[in-house]
CSV table of C-alpha atoms in Angstrom, one decimal:
chain,number,residue,atom,x,y,z
A,17,MET,CA,137.8,50.5,39.6
A,18,ILE,CA,140.2,48.1,38.6
A,19,LEU,CA,140.2,44.8,40.9
A,20,LYS,CA,143.8,43.4,41.2
A,21,PRO,CA,143.2,38.9,40.1
A,22,GLY,CA,144.8,37.8,43.2
A,23,LEU,CA,142.4,39.9,45.4
A,24,ILE,CA,139.2,38.9,43.7
A,25,ALA,CA,140.8,35.3,44.0
A,26,MET,CA,140.6,35.1,47.5
A,27,GLN,CA,137.7,36.8,48.0
A,28,THR,CA,135.8,34.3,46.1
A,29,ALA,CA,137.6,31.8,48.0
A,30,LEU,CA,136.3,33.7,50.9
A,31,MET,CA,132.6,34.2,49.6
A,32,ALA,CA,132.9,30.1,49.1
A,33,LEU,CA,133.8,29.1,52.2
A,34,THR,CA,131.1,31.5,53.6
A,35,VAL,CA,128.6,29.3,51.2
A,36,ALA,CA,130.3,26.0,52.2
A,37,LEU,CA,129.8,26.9,56.1
A,38,SER,CA,126.8,28.4,56.1
A,39,GLY,CA,125.2,25.8,53.7
A,40,PHE,CA,122.6,28.9,52.7
A,41,ALA,CA,120.8,28.5,49.3
A,42,SER,CA,119.7,25.1,48.5
A,43,ALA,CA,118.1,26.1,45.8
A,44,THR,CA,120.3,25.7,42.8
A,45,PRO,CA,120.3,28.4,40.1
A,46,ALA,CA,117.9,26.1,37.7
A,47,GLU,CA,115.6,25.7,40.7
A,48,ASP,CA,115.6,29.7,41.6
A,49,ARG,CA,114.2,30.1,37.7
A,50,GLU,CA,111.6,27.1,37.6
A,51,ALA,CA,110.3,28.5,40.8
A,52,MET,CA,110.4,32.7,39.6
A,53,ARG,CA,108.8,31.8,35.7
A,54,ALA,CA,106.2,29.6,37.4
A,55,TYR,CA,105.6,32.5,39.9
A,56,TYR,CA,105.0,35.2,37.2
A,57,GLN,CA,102.8,32.9,34.7
A,58,LYS,CA,100.8,32.7,38.0
A,59,ARG,CA,100.8,36.5,38.7
A,60,PHE,CA,100.7,37.5,34.9
A,61,PRO,CA,98.2,34.7,33.7
A,62,ALA,CA,97.8,36.6,30.5
A,63,VAL,CA,101.6,37.9,29.8
A,64,GLU,CA,103.8,34.3,29.0
A,65,VAL,CA,106.7,34.5,30.5
A,66,ASN,CA,109.3,35.2,27.7
A,67,ALA,CA,107.7,38.9,27.1
A,68,HIS,CA,109.0,40.3,30.1
A,69,GLN,CA,111.9,41.0,28.4
A,70,ASP,CA,110.2,43.9,27.4
A,71,GLY,CA,109.1,45.1,30.6
A,72,VAL,CA,105.9,46.8,31.8
A,73,TYR,CA,105.7,46.8,27.8
A,74,ALA,CA,104.8,43.4,28.3
A,75,PHE,CA,101.6,44.3,30.5
A,76,ASP,CA,100.7,47.8,30.6
A,77,GLN,CA,99.4,48.6,26.9
A,78,ASN,CA,99.4,52.5,26.8
A,79,ALA,CA,103.0,52.7,27.5
A,80,ARG,CA,103.8,49.5,25.5
A,81,GLU,CA,101.9,51.6,22.8
A,82,GLN,CA,104.2,55.4,23.3
A,83,TRP,CA,107.1,52.9,23.3
A,84,LEU,CA,106.5,51.3,20.0
A,85,GLU,CA,105.6,54.8,18.3
A,86,LEU,CA,108.6,56.0,20.0
A,87,GLU,CA,110.8,52.9,18.6
A,88,ASP,CA,110.0,54.7,14.4
A,89,PHE,CA,113.0,56.9,15.1
A,90,PRO,CA,114.7,55.6,18.1
A,91,PRO,CA,116.8,57.7,20.6
A,92,TYR,CA,119.5,54.8,20.7
A,93,GLU,CA,120.2,55.3,17.3
A,94,VAL,CA,123.0,57.9,17.6
A,95,ALA,CA,124.4,55.6,20.5
A,96,VAL,CA,124.3,52.8,18.0
A,97,ASP,CA,126.0,54.3,15.2
A,98,GLU,CA,128.7,56.0,17.6
A,99,GLY,CA,129.6,52.9,19.2
A,100,GLU,CA,130.0,51.7,15.6
A,101,GLU,CA,132.5,54.1,15.2
A,102,LEU,CA,134.4,53.9,17.9
A,103,TYR,CA,134.3,50.1,17.7
A,104,ASN,CA,136.2,50.5,14.0
A,105,SER,CA,138.8,52.6,15.3
A,106,PRO,CA,141.9,51.2,15.8
A,107,LEU,CA,143.2,50.9,19.4
A,108,ALA,CA,147.2,52.1,20.3
A,109,ASN,CA,148.8,48.9,18.6
A,110,GLY,CA,146.8,49.3,15.6
A,111,ALA,CA,144.6,46.4,16.0
A,112,SER,CA,140.4,47.0,17.0
A,113,TYR,CA,137.8,45.7,18.8
A,114,SER,CA,136.8,43.3,15.8
A,115,ASP,CA,140.1,41.0,17.3
A,116,CYS,CA,138.6,40.5,20.7
A,117,PHE,CA,135.1,40.3,19.3
A,118,GLY,CA,134.8,39.7,15.6
A,119,ASP,CA,131.5,41.0,14.1
A,120,GLY,CA,130.1,42.5,18.3
A,121,ALA,CA,127.6,39.7,18.3
A,122,VAL,CA,128.7,38.6,21.8
A,123,LYS,CA,126.4,39.6,23.9
A,124,ASN,CA,125.5,35.8,24.5
A,125,ARG,CA,128.9,35.6,26.2
A,126,TYR,CA,128.6,37.5,28.9
A,127,PRO,CA,128.2,37.6,32.0
A,128,HIS,CA,130.3,34.6,33.1
A,129,PHE,CA,132.0,33.0,35.5
A,130,ASP,CA,136.0,33.1,34.5
A,131,GLU,CA,137.5,30.4,36.8
A,132,GLY,CA,141.2,31.5,36.4
A,133,ARG,CA,140.1,34.9,37.8
A,134,GLY,CA,137.5,34.0,40.1
A,135,GLU,CA,135.3,36.8,39.0
A,136,VAL,CA,131.9,37.4,37.1
A,137,VAL,CA,133.4,38.8,33.9
A,138,THR,CA,131.0,41.0,32.0
A,139,LEU,CA,131.0,42.7,28.8
A,140,GLU,CA,132.4,45.8,30.6
A,141,LEU,CA,135.4,43.9,32.1
A,142,ALA,CA,135.6,42.0,28.8
A,143,ILE,CA,135.9,45.3,26.9
A,144,ASN,CA,138.2,46.7,28.8
A,145,ASP,CA,140.4,43.9,28.7
A,146,CYS,CA,140.7,43.4,25.4
A,147,ARG,CA,141.5,47.5,25.1
A,148,GLU,CA,144.3,47.2,27.7
A,149,ALA,CA,145.5,43.6,25.6
A,150,HIS,CA,146.0,46.1,22.6
A,151,GLY,CA,148.0,48.5,24.6
A,152,SER,CA,144.8,51.0,25.4
A,153,ASP,CA,144.1,52.6,28.4
A,154,PRO,CA,140.6,51.3,30.3
A,155,LEU,CA,137.9,53.3,29.3
A,156,SER,CA,135.8,54.7,33.2
A,157,TYR,CA,132.5,52.4,33.0
A,158,LYS,CA,130.9,55.9,33.7
A,159,SER,CA,132.1,57.3,30.1
A,160,ALA,CA,129.4,57.8,27.2
A,161,GLU,CA,132.9,55.6,25.1
A,162,MET,CA,131.7,52.2,27.0
A,163,VAL,CA,128.4,53.1,27.1
A,164,ARG,CA,128.7,53.6,23.5
A,165,LEU,CA,130.5,50.1,22.6
A,166,SER,CA,127.7,48.5,24.5
A,167,ALA,CA,125.1,49.8,23.0
A,168,TYR,CA,126.4,49.0,19.6
A,169,ILE,CA,127.6,45.2,20.9
A,170,ALA,CA,124.0,45.3,21.7
A,171,TRP,CA,122.3,46.0,18.9
A,172,GLN,CA,124.8,43.4,16.6
A,173,SER,CA,123.8,40.8,19.3
A,174,ARG,CA,119.7,41.2,19.3
A,175,GLY,CA,118.0,38.5,18.6
A,176,GLN,CA,120.3,35.6,20.6
A,177,ILE,CA,118.4,34.0,23.3
A,178,ILE,CA,119.7,34.4,26.7
A,179,ALA,CA,121.6,30.8,27.6
A,180,MET,CA,124.3,31.2,30.3
A,181,GLU,CA,126.0,28.2,31.6
A,182,GLU,CA,124.3,27.5,34.8
A,183,PRO,CA,126.4,28.1,38.0
A,184,GLU,CA,128.0,25.0,39.7
A,185,SER,CA,131.5,25.3,40.8
A,186,ALA,CA,132.1,26.2,44.0
A,187,GLY,CA,133.9,29.6,42.5
A,188,ALA,CA,130.5,30.0,40.0
A,189,LEU,CA,127.7,29.2,42.4
A,190,ALA,CA,129.3,31.7,45.2
A,191,ALA,CA,129.0,34.5,42.8
A,192,TYR,CA,125.7,33.7,41.7
A,193,ASN,CA,124.4,33.1,45.6
A,194,GLU,CA,125.9,36.7,46.3
A,195,GLY,CA,124.4,38.1,43.5
A,196,LYS,CA,120.7,36.6,44.8
A,197,ARG,CA,121.3,37.3,48.2
A,198,PHE,CA,121.6,41.1,46.8
A,199,TYR,CA,118.8,40.7,45.2
A,200,THR,CA,117.0,39.7,48.0
A,201,THR,CA,118.6,41.6,50.7
A,202,ARG,CA,116.6,45.7,52.4
A,203,ARG,CA,118.3,48.1,52.0
A,204,GLY,CA,118.3,52.1,52.4
A,205,GLN,CA,116.1,54.1,54.9
A,206,LEU,CA,113.6,53.1,52.6
A,207,ASN,CA,114.2,49.3,53.8
A,208,PHE,CA,113.4,47.7,50.6
A,209,ALA,CA,114.9,44.8,48.3
A,210,CYS,CA,115.4,44.6,44.8
A,211,THR,CA,112.4,42.0,45.2
A,212,SER,CA,109.9,44.7,47.3
A,213,CYS,CA,109.6,46.0,43.8
A,214,HIS,CA,109.8,43.1,41.6
A,215,VAL,CA,109.0,40.0,43.2
A,216,GLN,CA,106.3,40.9,45.3
A,217,LEU,CA,104.8,43.8,44.2
A,218,ALA,CA,104.9,43.2,40.6
A,219,GLY,CA,102.8,44.6,38.4
A,220,ASN,CA,101.5,47.3,40.6
A,221,ARG,CA,101.7,50.9,40.3
A,222,LEU,CA,104.3,53.4,42.2
A,223,ARG,CA,103.0,56.1,42.1
A,224,ALA,CA,102.6,56.9,38.3
A,225,GLU,CA,104.8,53.7,36.9
A,226,HIS,CA,103.7,49.8,36.7
A,227,LEU,CA,106.6,47.7,38.4
A,228,SER,CA,108.7,45.3,35.9
A,229,ALA,CA,109.2,42.0,36.7
A,230,SER,CA,112.8,40.7,37.2
A,231,LEU,CA,112.8,38.6,34.9
A,232,GLY,CA,114.1,40.3,31.5
A,233,HIS,CA,115.6,43.0,33.7
A,234,VAL,CA,119.0,42.4,32.1
A,235,SER,CA,118.4,41.8,28.3
A,236,HIS,CA,117.5,45.4,27.2
A,237,TRP,CA,121.1,47.5,28.1
A,238,PRO,CA,122.2,49.9,28.0
A,239,ALA,CA,118.7,51.2,27.1
A,240,TYR,CA,117.9,55.1,26.6
A,241,ARG,CA,115.6,56.3,29.5
A,242,LEU,CA,113.5,59.0,28.9
A,243,LYS,CA,114.6,60.5,32.3
A,244,TRP,CA,118.2,60.8,31.5
A,245,GLN,CA,117.9,62.1,28.1
A,246,ASP,CA,120.8,59.7,27.5
A,247,VAL,CA,121.5,55.9,26.7
A,248,GLY,CA,122.9,54.8,30.3
A,249,SER,CA,124.4,50.9,31.3
A,250,LEU,CA,122.5,48.4,33.1
A,251,HIS,CA,124.7,49.0,36.6
A,252,ARG,CA,123.6,52.8,36.2
A,253,ARG,CA,120.5,51.6,36.5
A,254,PHE,CA,121.2,49.6,39.6
A,255,ALA,CA,123.3,52.5,41.1
A,256,ARG,CA,120.0,54.5,40.5
A,257,CYS,CA,117.6,51.8,42.2
A,258,ASN,CA,119.8,51.6,45.3
A,259,GLU,CA,119.9,55.6,45.6
A,260,GLN,CA,115.3,55.7,45.4
A,261,VAL,CA,115.4,53.5,48.3
A,262,GLY,CA,118.0,55.7,50.6
A,263,ALA,CA,120.5,53.6,50.1
A,264,GLU,CA,124.8,54.1,49.1
A,265,PRO,CA,125.0,52.3,45.5
A,266,PHE,CA,128.1,50.2,44.7
A,267,PRO,CA,130.5,51.5,41.8
A,268,ARG,CA,129.7,50.0,38.2
A,269,GLN,CA,131.5,46.8,37.6
A,270,SER,CA,131.6,46.1,42.0
A,271,PRO,CA,131.7,42.7,42.2
A,272,GLU,CA,128.2,43.2,44.4
A,273,TYR,CA,126.7,44.4,40.6
A,274,ARG,CA,128.8,41.9,38.6
A,275,ASN,CA,128.0,38.9,40.8
A,276,LEU,CA,124.3,40.6,40.7
A,277,GLU,CA,124.1,41.2,37.1
A,278,TYR,CA,125.1,37.0,37.1
A,279,PHE,CA,122.0,36.3,38.8
A,280,LEU,CA,119.6,37.8,37.3
A,281,THR,CA,120.5,37.0,33.8
A,282,TYR,CA,120.3,33.4,34.3
A,283,ILE,CA,117.5,33.4,35.3
A,284,SER,CA,116.8,35.2,32.7
A,285,ASN,CA,118.0,32.2,30.3
A,286,GLY,CA,115.4,31.7,27.6
A,287,LEU,CA,114.4,35.7,27.0
A,288,THR,CA,115.8,37.4,24.4
A,289,TRP,CA,118.9,40.1,24.4
A,290,ASN,CA,117.3,42.9,23.0
A,291,GLY,CA,119.1,45.9,23.6
A,292,PRO,CA,119.7,48.6,22.9
A,293,ALA,CA,116.0,49.6,24.0
A,294,ILE,CA,113.7,52.6,25.7
A,295,ARG,CA,112.3,53.0,28.9
A,296,LYS,CA,111.0,55.9,30.9
B,16,MET,CA,129.9,93.8,122.9
B,17,ASN,CA,129.5,95.8,119.1
B,18,LYS,CA,125.5,96.0,119.2
B,19,ASN,CA,126.4,95.6,114.8
B,20,SER,CA,128.4,92.9,115.3
B,21,PRO,CA,127.1,89.7,114.6
B,22,SER,CA,126.3,87.3,117.5
B,23,PRO,CA,128.6,84.4,118.4
B,24,LYS,CA,125.5,81.6,117.3
B,25,PHE,CA,125.0,83.9,113.4
B,26,LYS,CA,129.0,83.2,113.7
B,27,ALA,CA,128.7,80.0,114.0
B,28,ILE,CA,126.3,78.5,112.3
B,29,ALA,CA,127.7,81.0,109.5
B,30,LEU,CA,131.3,79.2,109.7
B,31,LEU,CA,129.5,75.4,109.6
B,32,SER,CA,127.8,76.2,106.6
B,33,ALA,CA,130.9,77.8,105.0
B,34,GLY,CA,133.1,74.6,105.6
B,35,LEU,CA,129.6,71.8,104.7
B,36,LEU,CA,129.4,73.4,101.5
B,37,THR,CA,133.5,73.3,100.4
B,38,ALA,CA,133.6,69.9,101.9
B,39,ALA,CA,130.4,68.8,99.3
B,40,CYS,CA,132.4,70.8,96.3
B,41,SER,CA,135.8,68.8,97.3
B,42,GLU,CA,133.9,65.3,97.3
B,43,GLN,CA,131.7,65.7,94.2
B,44,ASN,CA,134.4,67.8,92.0
B,45,PRO,CA,132.3,66.7,89.1
B,46,ALA,CA,134.2,67.0,85.5
B,47,PRO,CA,133.7,70.2,83.7
B,48,ALA,CA,131.4,70.2,80.8
B,49,PRO,CA,133.3,69.2,77.4
B,50,GLU,CA,133.9,73.0,75.3
B,51,PRO,CA,131.0,73.1,72.9
B,52,ALA,CA,133.8,72.3,70.3
B,53,THR,CA,135.3,69.1,71.4
B,54,GLU,CA,131.6,67.9,72.2
B,55,ALA,CA,130.8,68.7,68.8
B,56,ARG,CA,134.3,66.7,67.4
B,57,GLN,CA,133.7,63.8,69.1
B,58,ALA,CA,129.4,63.3,68.1
B,59,ILE,CA,130.9,63.0,64.5
B,60,GLU,CA,134.1,60.7,65.2
B,61,GLN,CA,131.2,58.2,66.7
B,62,ALA,CA,129.1,59.1,64.1
B,63,ARG,CA,131.9,58.7,61.8
B,64,GLU,CA,133.2,55.4,62.8
B,65,GLN,CA,129.5,54.0,62.6
B,66,TYR,CA,128.6,55.2,59.2
B,67,GLU,CA,132.1,53.4,58.4
B,68,ALA,CA,131.4,50.3,60.1
B,69,SER,CA,127.7,50.1,57.4
B,70,LYS,CA,129.6,50.6,54.8
B,71,THR,CA,132.1,47.6,55.5
B,72,ALA,CA,128.8,45.4,56.1
B,73,GLY,CA,127.2,46.8,52.2
B,74,HIS,CA,124.8,49.1,53.7
B,75,ALA,CA,125.8,52.8,54.2
B,76,TRP,CA,122.3,55.0,54.1
B,77,SER,CA,122.8,58.3,51.7
B,78,LYS,CA,121.4,60.2,54.4
B,79,THR,CA,124.2,59.6,57.0
B,80,GLY,CA,126.9,60.6,54.6
B,81,LYS,CA,125.1,64.0,54.2
B,82,LEU,CA,124.4,65.2,57.3
B,83,LEU,CA,128.1,63.7,58.4
B,84,THR,CA,129.1,66.3,56.0
B,85,GLY,CA,127.1,69.3,56.8
B,86,ALA,CA,128.2,68.3,60.8
B,87,THR,CA,132.1,68.8,59.5
B,88,GLU,CA,130.8,71.8,57.6
B,89,ALA,CA,128.7,73.1,60.8
B,90,LEU,CA,132.0,72.9,63.1
B,91,GLU,CA,134.1,74.2,60.8
B,92,ALA,CA,131.6,77.4,60.5
B,93,GLY,CA,131.8,77.7,64.4
B,94,LYS,CA,128.1,76.2,64.5
B,95,PHE,CA,128.7,74.0,67.3
B,96,PRO,CA,124.8,72.9,68.7
B,97,GLN,CA,124.4,72.4,64.9
B,98,ALA,CA,127.3,70.6,64.3
B,99,LEU,CA,126.0,67.9,67.2
B,100,SER,CA,122.8,67.7,66.5
B,101,LEU,CA,123.5,66.6,62.8
B,102,ALA,CA,126.1,64.3,64.3
B,103,GLN,CA,124.1,62.8,66.4
B,104,GLN,CA,121.1,62.3,63.8
B,105,ALA,CA,124.1,60.7,61.9
B,106,GLU,CA,125.0,58.4,64.4
B,107,THR,CA,121.0,57.6,64.5
B,108,LEU,CA,120.7,56.6,61.4
B,109,ALA,CA,124.1,55.0,61.1
B,110,ASP,CA,123.0,52.6,64.0
B,111,ALA,CA,120.2,51.7,62.1
B,112,SER,CA,121.2,50.6,59.1
B,113,LEU,CA,123.4,48.1,60.8
B,114,ALA,CA,120.6,47.1,62.4
B,115,GLN,CA,119.3,46.3,59.1
B,116,ALA,CA,122.9,44.3,58.6
B,117,LYS,CA,122.4,42.3,60.9
B,118,ALA,CA,118.8,41.5,60.6
B,119,GLU,CA,119.2,41.1,56.3
B,120,GLN,CA,122.1,38.3,57.1
B,121,GLU,CA,118.9,35.9,57.8
B,122,ALA,CA,115.8,37.2,56.4
B,123,TRP,CA,116.9,37.3,52.8
B,124,ARG,CA,116.6,33.2,52.4
B,125,ASP,CA,112.7,33.9,51.9
B,126,ARG,CA,112.0,36.4,49.5
B,127,LEU,CA,112.0,34.3,46.6
B,128,PRO,CA,109.1,32.2,45.1
B,129,LYS,CA,110.5,28.7,45.5
B,130,THR,CA,108.9,24.9,43.4
B,131,PRO,CA,106.8,23.1,45.4
B,132,ALA,CA,110.0,20.5,45.4
B,133,HIS,CA,112.0,23.1,47.1
B,134,LYS,CA,109.7,23.7,49.4
B,135,LYS,CA,109.5,20.1,50.6
B,136,ASP,CA,112.7,19.6,50.8
B,137,GLU,CA,112.9,22.5,53.3
B,138,LYS,CA,110.1,20.8,55.7
């Protein structure tokens, strides 16, 4: 879904107005991040906070051992190779992705709030911007090509530290607060918020699986999920989470999911970009 | 007077009863019950309106859409009681999801950990 810039700017202005009028979310992003880190430190005293970038493997020893064995022959490797091939293929006007992203190690640039467009720009949006700037049609956000390209970029960016700029402008703060609101709002017939599982119940079991902490939720995508038997995107996972609680999911790269990614990335500052990864 | 003909008293009572019955019916004039197809169609429309409102609020539930699809299919197949029942279930869920949206307008604020300084500011 491609949204018109004018419409997005209007939406952002309305969001900013809502924030100003309601005076909500008085905690600053820096306070939120500090509070979240302190909370997980207390909840998981034996786990170094930044280790949550490995999800449940940070505290579930059995799962960690299985994961490390899988990493010997990682199932995402094919996607990275195919992504590299796509990355080096010419776009419609003969340019390539390297004209937009250099060697591809650019994960730490995204997401960011683009003041001109008045919206959060994710890596996937930037990939389509690059394609359109060089005469190619945008890719579907559900396409295998999009996932493979982002898998290659994640691979090239491995080891970079998540260091998103603190949202300060009215537009950036509105986007951040919308993402925070999305994360903490109960949805679906099961009446669950993201925080129900990943804050209040983090570390507990839901059936046979441990529930991971919010920190690091964005660091390792795209990921090969054993359940999917394929590499998939962060927004696919968001959609699946919504479905699991009986809520209708939002489209991938919708403003709702991009704002959510923006919020989650900021609170994960200090962790490492470690995608692509393997998850159950 | 013929032995088999009704007595004048009986005739009077019969006439009075008929008159009263006619008057009662014409006074109440109840609306005819809607046709089953119309009733089901109206229920589907009503449920769909609520469902669309829940979507606008960003709180649509997946089951609601499925029930509405089932109701529409049942209507098209002429299974009116089934269509009505599914539409009524859909409306119940859509109403609940709208109630959730309303409750969450404020409730979401307290679900993230806070720093001690921030807690103090709030007091």
